[in-house]
Short mmCIF file of N, CA, C and O in Angstrom, two decimals:
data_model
loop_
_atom_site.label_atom_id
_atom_site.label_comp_id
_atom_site.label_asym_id
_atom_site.label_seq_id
_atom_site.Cartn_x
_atom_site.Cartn_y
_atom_site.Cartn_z
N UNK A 24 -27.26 21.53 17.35
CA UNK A 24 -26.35 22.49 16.74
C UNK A 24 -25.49 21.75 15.72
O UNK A 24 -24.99 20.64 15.93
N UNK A 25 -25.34 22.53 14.49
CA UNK A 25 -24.11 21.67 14.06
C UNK A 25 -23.65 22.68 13.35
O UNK A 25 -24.38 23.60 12.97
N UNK A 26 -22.29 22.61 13.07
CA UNK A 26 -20.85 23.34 12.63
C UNK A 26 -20.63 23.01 11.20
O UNK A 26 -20.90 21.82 11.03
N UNK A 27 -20.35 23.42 10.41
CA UNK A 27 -19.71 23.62 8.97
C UNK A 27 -20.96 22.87 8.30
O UNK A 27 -22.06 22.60 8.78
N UNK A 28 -20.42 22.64 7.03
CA UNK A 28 -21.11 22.51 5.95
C UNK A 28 -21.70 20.53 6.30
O UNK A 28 -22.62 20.07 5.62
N UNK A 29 -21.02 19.66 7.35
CA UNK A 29 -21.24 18.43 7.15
C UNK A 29 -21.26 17.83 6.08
O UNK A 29 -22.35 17.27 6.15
N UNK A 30 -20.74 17.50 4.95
CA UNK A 30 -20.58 17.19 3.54
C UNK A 30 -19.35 16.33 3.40
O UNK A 30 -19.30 15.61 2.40
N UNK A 31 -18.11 16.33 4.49
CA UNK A 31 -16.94 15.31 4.58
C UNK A 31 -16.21 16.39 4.01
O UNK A 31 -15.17 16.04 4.56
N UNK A 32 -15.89 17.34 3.41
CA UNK A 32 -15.14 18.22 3.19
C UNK A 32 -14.41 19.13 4.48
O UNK A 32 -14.97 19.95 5.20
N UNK A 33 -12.85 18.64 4.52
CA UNK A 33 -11.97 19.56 5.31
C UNK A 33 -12.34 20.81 5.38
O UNK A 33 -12.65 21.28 4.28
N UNK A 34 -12.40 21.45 6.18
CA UNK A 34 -12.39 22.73 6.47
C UNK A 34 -11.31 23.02 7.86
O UNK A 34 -11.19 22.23 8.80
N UNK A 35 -10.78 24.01 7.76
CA UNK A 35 -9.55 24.70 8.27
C UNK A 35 -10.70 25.78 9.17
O UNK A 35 -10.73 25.81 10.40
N UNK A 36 -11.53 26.58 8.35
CA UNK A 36 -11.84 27.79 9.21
C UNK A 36 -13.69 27.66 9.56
O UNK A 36 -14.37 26.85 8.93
N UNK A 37 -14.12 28.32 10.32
CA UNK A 37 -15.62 28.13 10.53
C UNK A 37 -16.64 29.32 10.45
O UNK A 37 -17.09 30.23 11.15
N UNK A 38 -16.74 28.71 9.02
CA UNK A 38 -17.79 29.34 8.57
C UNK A 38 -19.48 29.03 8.27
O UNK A 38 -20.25 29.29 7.34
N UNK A 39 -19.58 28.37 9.52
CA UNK A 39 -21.10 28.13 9.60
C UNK A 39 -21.78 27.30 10.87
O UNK A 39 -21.49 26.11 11.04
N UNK A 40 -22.59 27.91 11.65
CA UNK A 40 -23.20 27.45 12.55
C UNK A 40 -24.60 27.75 12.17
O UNK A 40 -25.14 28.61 11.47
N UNK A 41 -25.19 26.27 13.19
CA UNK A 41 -26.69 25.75 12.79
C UNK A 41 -27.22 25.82 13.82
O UNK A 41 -26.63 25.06 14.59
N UNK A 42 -28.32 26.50 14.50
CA UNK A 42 -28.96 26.10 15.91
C UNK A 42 -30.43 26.15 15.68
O UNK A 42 -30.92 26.78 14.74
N UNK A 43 -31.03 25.56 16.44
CA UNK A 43 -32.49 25.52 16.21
C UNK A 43 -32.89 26.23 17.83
O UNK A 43 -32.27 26.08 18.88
N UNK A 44 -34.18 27.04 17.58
CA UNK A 44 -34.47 27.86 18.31
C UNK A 44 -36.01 27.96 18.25
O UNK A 44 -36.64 28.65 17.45
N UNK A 45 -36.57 27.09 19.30
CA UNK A 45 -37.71 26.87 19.27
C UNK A 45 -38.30 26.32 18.26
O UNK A 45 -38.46 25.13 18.53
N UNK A 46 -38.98 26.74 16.48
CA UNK A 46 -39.04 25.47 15.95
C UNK A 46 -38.32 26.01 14.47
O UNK A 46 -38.45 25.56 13.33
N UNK A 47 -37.40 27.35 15.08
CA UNK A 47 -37.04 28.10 13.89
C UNK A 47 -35.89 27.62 14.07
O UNK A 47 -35.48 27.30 15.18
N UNK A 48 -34.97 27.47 12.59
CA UNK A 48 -33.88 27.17 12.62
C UNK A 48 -33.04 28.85 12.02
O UNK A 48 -33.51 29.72 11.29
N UNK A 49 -31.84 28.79 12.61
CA UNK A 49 -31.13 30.24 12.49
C UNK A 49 -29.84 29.10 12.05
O UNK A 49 -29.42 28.09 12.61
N UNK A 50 -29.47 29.77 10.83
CA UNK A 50 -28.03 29.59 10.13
C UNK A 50 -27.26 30.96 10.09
O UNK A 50 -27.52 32.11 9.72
N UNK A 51 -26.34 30.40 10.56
CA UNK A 51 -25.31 32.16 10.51
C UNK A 51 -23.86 31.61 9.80
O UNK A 51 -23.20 30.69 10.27
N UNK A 52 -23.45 32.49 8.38
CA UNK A 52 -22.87 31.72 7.78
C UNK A 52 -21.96 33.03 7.41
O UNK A 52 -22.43 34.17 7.33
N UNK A 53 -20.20 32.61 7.13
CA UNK A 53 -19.70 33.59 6.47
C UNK A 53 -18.56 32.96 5.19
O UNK A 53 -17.55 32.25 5.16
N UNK A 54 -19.33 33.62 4.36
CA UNK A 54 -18.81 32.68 2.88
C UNK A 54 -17.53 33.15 2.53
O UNK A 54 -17.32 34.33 2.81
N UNK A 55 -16.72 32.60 2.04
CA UNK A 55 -15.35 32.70 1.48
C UNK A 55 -15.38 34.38 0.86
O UNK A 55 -16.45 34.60 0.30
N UNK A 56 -14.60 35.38 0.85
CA UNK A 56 -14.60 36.40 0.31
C UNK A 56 -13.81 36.25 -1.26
O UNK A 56 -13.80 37.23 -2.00
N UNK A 57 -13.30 35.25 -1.61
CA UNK A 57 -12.85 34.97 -3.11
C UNK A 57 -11.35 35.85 -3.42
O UNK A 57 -10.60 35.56 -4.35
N UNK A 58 -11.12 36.89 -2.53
CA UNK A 58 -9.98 37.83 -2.62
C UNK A 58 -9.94 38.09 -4.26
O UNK A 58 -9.90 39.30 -4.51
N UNK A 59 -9.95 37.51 -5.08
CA UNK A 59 -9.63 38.17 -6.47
C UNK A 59 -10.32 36.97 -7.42
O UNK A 59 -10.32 35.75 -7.30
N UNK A 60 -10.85 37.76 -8.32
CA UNK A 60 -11.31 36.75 -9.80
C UNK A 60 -10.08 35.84 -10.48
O UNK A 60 -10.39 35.10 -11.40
N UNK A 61 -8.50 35.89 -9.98
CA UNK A 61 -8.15 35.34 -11.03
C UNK A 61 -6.76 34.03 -9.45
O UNK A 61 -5.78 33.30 -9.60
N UNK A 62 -7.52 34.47 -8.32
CA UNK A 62 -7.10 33.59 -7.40
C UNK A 62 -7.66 32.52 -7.10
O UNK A 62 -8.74 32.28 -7.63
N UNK A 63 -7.14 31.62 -6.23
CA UNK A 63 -7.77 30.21 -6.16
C UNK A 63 -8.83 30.52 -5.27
O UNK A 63 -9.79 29.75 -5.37
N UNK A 64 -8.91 31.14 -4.71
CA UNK A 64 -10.17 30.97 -3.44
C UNK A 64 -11.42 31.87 -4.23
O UNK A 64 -12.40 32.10 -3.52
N UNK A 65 -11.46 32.29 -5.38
CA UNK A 65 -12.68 32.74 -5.94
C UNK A 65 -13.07 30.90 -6.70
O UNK A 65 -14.14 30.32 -6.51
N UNK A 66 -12.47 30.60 -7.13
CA UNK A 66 -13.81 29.13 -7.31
C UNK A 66 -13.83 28.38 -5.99
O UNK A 66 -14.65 27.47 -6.14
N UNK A 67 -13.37 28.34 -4.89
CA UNK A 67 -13.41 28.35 -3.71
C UNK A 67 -14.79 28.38 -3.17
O UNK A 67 -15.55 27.55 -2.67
N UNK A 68 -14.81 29.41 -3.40
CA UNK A 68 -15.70 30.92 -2.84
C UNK A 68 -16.96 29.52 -3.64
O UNK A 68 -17.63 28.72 -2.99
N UNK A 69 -16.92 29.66 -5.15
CA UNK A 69 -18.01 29.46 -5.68
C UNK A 69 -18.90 28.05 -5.50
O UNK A 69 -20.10 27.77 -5.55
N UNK A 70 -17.42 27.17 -5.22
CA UNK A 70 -18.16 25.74 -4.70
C UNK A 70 -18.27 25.65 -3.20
O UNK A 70 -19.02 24.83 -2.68
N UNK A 71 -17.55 26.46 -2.54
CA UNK A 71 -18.40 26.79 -1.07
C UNK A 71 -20.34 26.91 -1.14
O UNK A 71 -21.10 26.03 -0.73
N UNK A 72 -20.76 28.27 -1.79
CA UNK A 72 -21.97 28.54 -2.46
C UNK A 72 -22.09 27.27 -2.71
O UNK A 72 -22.69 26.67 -1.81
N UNK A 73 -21.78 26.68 -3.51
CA UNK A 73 -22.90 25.27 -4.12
C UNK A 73 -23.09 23.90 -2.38
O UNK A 73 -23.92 23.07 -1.99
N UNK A 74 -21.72 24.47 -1.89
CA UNK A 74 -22.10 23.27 -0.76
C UNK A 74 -23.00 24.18 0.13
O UNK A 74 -24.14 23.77 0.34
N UNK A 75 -22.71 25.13 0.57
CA UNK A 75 -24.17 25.56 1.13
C UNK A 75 -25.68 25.42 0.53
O UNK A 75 -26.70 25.48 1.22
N UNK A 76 -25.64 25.19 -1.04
CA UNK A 76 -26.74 25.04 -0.94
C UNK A 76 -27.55 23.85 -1.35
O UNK A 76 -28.71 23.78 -1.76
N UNK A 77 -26.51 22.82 -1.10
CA UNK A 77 -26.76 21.46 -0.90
C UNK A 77 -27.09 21.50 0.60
O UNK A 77 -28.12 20.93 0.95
N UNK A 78 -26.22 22.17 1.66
CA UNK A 78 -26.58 21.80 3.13
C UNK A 78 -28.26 22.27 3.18
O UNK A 78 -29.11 21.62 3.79
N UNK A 79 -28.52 23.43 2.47
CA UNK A 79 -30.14 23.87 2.57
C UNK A 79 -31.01 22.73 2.21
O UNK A 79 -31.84 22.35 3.03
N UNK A 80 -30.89 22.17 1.08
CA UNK A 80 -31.43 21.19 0.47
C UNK A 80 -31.54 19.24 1.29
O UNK A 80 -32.28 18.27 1.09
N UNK A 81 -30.35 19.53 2.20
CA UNK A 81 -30.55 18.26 2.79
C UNK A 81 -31.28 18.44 4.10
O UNK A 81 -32.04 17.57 4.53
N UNK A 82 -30.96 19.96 4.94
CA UNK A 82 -31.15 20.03 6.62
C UNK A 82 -32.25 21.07 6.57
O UNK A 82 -32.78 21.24 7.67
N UNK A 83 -32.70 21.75 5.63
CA UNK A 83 -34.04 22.33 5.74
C UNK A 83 -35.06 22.03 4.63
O UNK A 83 -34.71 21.98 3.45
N UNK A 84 -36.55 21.80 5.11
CA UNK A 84 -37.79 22.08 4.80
C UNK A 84 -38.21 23.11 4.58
O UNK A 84 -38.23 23.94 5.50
N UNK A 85 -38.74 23.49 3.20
CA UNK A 85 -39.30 24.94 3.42
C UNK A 85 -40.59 24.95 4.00
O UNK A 85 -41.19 26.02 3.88
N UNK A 86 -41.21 24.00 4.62
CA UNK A 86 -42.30 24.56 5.58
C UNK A 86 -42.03 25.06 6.87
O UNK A 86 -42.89 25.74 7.43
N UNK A 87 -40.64 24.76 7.58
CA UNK A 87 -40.02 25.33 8.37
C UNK A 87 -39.22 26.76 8.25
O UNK A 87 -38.55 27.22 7.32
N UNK A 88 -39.56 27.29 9.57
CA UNK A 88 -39.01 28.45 9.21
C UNK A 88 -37.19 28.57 9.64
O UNK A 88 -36.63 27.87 10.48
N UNK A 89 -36.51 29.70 8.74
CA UNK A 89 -35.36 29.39 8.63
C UNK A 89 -34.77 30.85 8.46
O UNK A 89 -35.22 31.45 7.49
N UNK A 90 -33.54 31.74 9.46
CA UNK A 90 -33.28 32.89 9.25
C UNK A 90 -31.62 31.94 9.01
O UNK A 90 -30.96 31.11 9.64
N UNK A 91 -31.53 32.70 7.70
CA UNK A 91 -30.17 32.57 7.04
C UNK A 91 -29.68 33.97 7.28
O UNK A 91 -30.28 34.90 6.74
N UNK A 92 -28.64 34.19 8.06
CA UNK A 92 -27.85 34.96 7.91
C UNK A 92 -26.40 35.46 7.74
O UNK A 92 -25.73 34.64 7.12
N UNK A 93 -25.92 36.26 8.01
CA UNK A 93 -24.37 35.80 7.74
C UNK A 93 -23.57 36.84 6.95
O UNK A 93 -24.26 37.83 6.71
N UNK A 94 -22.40 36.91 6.50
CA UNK A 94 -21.41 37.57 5.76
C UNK A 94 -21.41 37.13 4.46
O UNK A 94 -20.37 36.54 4.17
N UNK A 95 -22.41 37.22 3.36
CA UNK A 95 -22.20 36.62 1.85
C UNK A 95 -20.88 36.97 1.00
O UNK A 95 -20.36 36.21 0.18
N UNK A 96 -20.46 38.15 1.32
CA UNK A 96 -19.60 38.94 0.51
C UNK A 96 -19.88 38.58 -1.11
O UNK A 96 -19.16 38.19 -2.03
N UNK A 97 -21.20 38.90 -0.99
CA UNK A 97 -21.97 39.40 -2.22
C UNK A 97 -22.51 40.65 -2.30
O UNK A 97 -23.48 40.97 -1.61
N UNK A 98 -21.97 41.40 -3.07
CA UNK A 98 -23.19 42.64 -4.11
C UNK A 98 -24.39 41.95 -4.91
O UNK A 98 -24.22 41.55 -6.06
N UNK A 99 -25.55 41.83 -4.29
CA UNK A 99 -26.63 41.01 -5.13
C UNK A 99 -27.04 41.76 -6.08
O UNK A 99 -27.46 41.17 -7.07
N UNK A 100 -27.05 42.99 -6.10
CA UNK A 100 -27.63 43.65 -7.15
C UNK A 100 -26.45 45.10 -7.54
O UNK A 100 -25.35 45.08 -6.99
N UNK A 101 -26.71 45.92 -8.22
CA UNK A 101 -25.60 46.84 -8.53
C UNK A 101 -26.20 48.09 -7.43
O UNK A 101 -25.66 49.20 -7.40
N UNK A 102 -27.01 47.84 -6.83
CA UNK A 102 -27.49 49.33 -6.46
C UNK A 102 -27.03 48.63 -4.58
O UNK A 102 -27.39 49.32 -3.63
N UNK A 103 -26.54 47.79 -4.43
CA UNK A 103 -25.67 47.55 -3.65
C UNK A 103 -24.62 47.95 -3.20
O UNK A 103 -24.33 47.84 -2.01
N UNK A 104 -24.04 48.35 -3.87
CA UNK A 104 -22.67 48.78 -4.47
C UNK A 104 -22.17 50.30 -4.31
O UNK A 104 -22.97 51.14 -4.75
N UNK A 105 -21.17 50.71 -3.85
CA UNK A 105 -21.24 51.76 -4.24
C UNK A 105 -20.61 52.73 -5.37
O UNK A 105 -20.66 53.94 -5.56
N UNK A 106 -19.99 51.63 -6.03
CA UNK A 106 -19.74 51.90 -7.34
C UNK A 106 -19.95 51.01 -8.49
O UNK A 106 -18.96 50.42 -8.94
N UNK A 107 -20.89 50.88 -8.93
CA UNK A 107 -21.49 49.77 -9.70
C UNK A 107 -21.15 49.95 -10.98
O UNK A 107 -21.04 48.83 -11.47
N UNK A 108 -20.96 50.63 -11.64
CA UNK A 108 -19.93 50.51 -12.63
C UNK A 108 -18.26 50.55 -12.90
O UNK A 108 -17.53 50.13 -13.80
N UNK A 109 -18.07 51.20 -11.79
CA UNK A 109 -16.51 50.53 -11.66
C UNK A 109 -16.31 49.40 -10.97
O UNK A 109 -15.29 48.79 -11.26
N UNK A 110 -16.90 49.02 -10.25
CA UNK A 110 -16.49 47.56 -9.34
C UNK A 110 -17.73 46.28 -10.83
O UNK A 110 -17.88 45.10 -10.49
N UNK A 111 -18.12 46.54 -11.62
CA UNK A 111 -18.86 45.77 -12.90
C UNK A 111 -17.84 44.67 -13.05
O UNK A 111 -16.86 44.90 -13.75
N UNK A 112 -17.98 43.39 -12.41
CA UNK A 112 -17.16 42.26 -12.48
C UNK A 112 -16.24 41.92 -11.73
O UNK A 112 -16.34 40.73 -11.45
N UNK A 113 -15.69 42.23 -11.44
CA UNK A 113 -14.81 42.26 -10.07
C UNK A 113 -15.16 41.63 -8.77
O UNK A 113 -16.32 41.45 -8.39
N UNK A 114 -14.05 41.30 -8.08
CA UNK A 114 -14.86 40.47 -6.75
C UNK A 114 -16.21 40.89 -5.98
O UNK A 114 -16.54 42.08 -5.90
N UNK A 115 -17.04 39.76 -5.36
CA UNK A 115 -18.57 40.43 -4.90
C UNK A 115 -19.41 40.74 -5.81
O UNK A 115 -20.60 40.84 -5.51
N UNK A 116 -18.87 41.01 -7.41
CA UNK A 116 -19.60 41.99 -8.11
C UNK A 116 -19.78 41.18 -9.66
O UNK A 116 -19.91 41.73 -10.75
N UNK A 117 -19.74 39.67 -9.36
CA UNK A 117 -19.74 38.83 -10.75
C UNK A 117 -21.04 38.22 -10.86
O UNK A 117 -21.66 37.75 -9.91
N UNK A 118 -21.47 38.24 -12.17
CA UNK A 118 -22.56 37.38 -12.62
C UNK A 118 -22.68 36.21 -11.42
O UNK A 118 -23.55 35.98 -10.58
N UNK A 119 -21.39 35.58 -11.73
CA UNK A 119 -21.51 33.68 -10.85
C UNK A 119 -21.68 34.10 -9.22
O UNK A 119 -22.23 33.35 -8.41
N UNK A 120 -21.19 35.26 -8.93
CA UNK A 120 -21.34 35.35 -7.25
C UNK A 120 -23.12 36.08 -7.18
O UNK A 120 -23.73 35.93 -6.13
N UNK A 121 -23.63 36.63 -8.06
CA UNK A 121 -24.88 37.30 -7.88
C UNK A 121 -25.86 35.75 -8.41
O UNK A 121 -27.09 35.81 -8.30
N UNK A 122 -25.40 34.83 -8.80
CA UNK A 122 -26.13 33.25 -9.46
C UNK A 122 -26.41 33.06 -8.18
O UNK A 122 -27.52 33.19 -7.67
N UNK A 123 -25.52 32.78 -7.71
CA UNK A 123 -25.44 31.72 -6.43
C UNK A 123 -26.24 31.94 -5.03
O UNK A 123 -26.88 31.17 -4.31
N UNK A 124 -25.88 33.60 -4.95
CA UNK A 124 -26.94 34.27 -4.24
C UNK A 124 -28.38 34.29 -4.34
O UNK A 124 -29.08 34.10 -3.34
N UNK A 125 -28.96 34.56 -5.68
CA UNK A 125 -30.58 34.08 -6.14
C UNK A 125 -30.78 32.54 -5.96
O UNK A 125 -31.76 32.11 -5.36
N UNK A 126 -29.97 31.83 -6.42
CA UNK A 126 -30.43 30.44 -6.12
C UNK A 126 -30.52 29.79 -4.80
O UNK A 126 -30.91 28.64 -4.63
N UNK A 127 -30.10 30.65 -3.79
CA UNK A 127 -30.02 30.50 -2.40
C UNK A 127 -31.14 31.11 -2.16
O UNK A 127 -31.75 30.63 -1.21
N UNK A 128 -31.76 32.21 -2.82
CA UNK A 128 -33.35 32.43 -2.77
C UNK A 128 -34.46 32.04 -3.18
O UNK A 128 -35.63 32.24 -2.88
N UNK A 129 -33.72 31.25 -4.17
CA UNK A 129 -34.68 30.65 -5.26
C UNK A 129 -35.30 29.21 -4.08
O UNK A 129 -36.45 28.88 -4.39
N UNK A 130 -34.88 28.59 -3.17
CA UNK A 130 -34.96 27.89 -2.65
C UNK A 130 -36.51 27.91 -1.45
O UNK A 130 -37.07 27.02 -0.82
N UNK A 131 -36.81 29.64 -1.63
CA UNK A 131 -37.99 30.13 -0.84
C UNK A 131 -37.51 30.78 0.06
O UNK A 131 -38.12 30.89 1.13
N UNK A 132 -36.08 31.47 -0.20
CA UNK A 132 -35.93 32.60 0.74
C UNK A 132 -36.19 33.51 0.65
O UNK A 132 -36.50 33.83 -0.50
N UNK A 133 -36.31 34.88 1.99
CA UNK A 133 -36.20 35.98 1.20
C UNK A 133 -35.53 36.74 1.61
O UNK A 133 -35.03 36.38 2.67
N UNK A 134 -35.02 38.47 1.03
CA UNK A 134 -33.86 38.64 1.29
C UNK A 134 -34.67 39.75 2.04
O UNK A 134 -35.23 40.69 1.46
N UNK A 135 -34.67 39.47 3.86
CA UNK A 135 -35.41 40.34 4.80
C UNK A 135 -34.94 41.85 4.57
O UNK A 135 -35.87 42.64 4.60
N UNK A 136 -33.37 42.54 4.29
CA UNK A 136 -33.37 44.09 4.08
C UNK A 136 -34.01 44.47 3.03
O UNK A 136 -34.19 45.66 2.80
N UNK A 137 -34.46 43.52 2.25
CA UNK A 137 -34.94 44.60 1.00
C UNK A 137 -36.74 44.53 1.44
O UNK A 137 -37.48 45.51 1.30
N UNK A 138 -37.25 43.00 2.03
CA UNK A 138 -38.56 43.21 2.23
C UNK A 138 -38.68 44.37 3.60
O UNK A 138 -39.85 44.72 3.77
N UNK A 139 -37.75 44.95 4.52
CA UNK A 139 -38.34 45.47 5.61
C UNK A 139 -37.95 47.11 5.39
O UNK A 139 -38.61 48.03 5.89
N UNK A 140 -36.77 47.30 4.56
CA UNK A 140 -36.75 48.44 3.73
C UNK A 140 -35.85 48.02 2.28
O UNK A 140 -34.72 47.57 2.04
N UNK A 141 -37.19 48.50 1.40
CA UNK A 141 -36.54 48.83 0.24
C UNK A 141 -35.85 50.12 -0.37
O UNK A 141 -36.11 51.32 -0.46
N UNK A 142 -34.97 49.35 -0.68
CA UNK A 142 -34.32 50.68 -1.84
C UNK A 142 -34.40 50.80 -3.14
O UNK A 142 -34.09 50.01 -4.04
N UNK A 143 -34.86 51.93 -3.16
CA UNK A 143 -35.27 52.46 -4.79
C UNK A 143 -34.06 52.38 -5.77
O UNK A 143 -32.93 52.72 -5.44
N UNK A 144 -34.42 51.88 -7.04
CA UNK A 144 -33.77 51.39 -7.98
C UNK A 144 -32.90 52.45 -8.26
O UNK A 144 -31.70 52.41 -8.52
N UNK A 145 -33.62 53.35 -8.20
CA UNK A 145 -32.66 54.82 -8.80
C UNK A 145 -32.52 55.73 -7.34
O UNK A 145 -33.08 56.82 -7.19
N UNK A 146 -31.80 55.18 -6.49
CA UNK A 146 -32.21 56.89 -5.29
C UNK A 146 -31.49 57.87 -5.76
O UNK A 146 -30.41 57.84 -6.36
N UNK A 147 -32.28 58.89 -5.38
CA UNK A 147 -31.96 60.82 -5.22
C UNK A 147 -30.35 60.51 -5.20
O UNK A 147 -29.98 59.56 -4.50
N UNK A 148 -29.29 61.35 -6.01
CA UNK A 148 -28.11 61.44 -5.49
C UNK A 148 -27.79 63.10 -5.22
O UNK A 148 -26.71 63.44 -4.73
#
């Protein structure tokens, strides 16, 4: 098992546990919510994201299997959202927080709600 990000960086609160489970590893993670674009804990937020995905890069193999889960407090896409043009930039809802999220996929993840149900780009309103 291991706890936080391991990187030598203080942390105050815990936002991440590691357990391995038979030969799958399960990460359950809850990322900084950033409270506002023009507060300190939104670049916070953003170099949190980059140390998580250095911890991917040092403690997992992608030939191993790996359920990342957790609290992103990301909108990955706008149809996420339930107001995607008024929340357009705003916390959850920025280019750099929707980056960080793909590149955490880009790594060979995938994002299991959309492969086990998808939602249509445009649904019925």
């Amino acid at each position: 098992m291991r706890k936080n990000l391991d990187d030598g960086v203080e942390e105050t609160d815990a936002r991440l546990l590691s357990v391995r489970i038979g030969n799958t590893r399960v990460i359950c993670c809850y990322v900084p919510n950033g409270q506002a674009l023009d507060s300190p804990k939104f670049p916070y937020k953003l170099a949190w994201l980059d140390r998580l995905h250095a911890y991917l890069l040092r403690h997992h193999q992608p030939s191993e299997p790996l359920l990342l889960c957790g609290d992103f407090n990301i909108a990955p896409e706008d149809r996420d959202s339930y107001d995607p043009v008024g929340l357009a930039g705003t916390i959850h809802h920025t280019e750099a927080e929707r980056a960080h999220f793909r590149a955490l996929l880009d790594l060979g993840l995938a994002d299991s709600f959309r492969l086990l149900l998808p939602i249509p780009e445009n649904p019925p309103t």
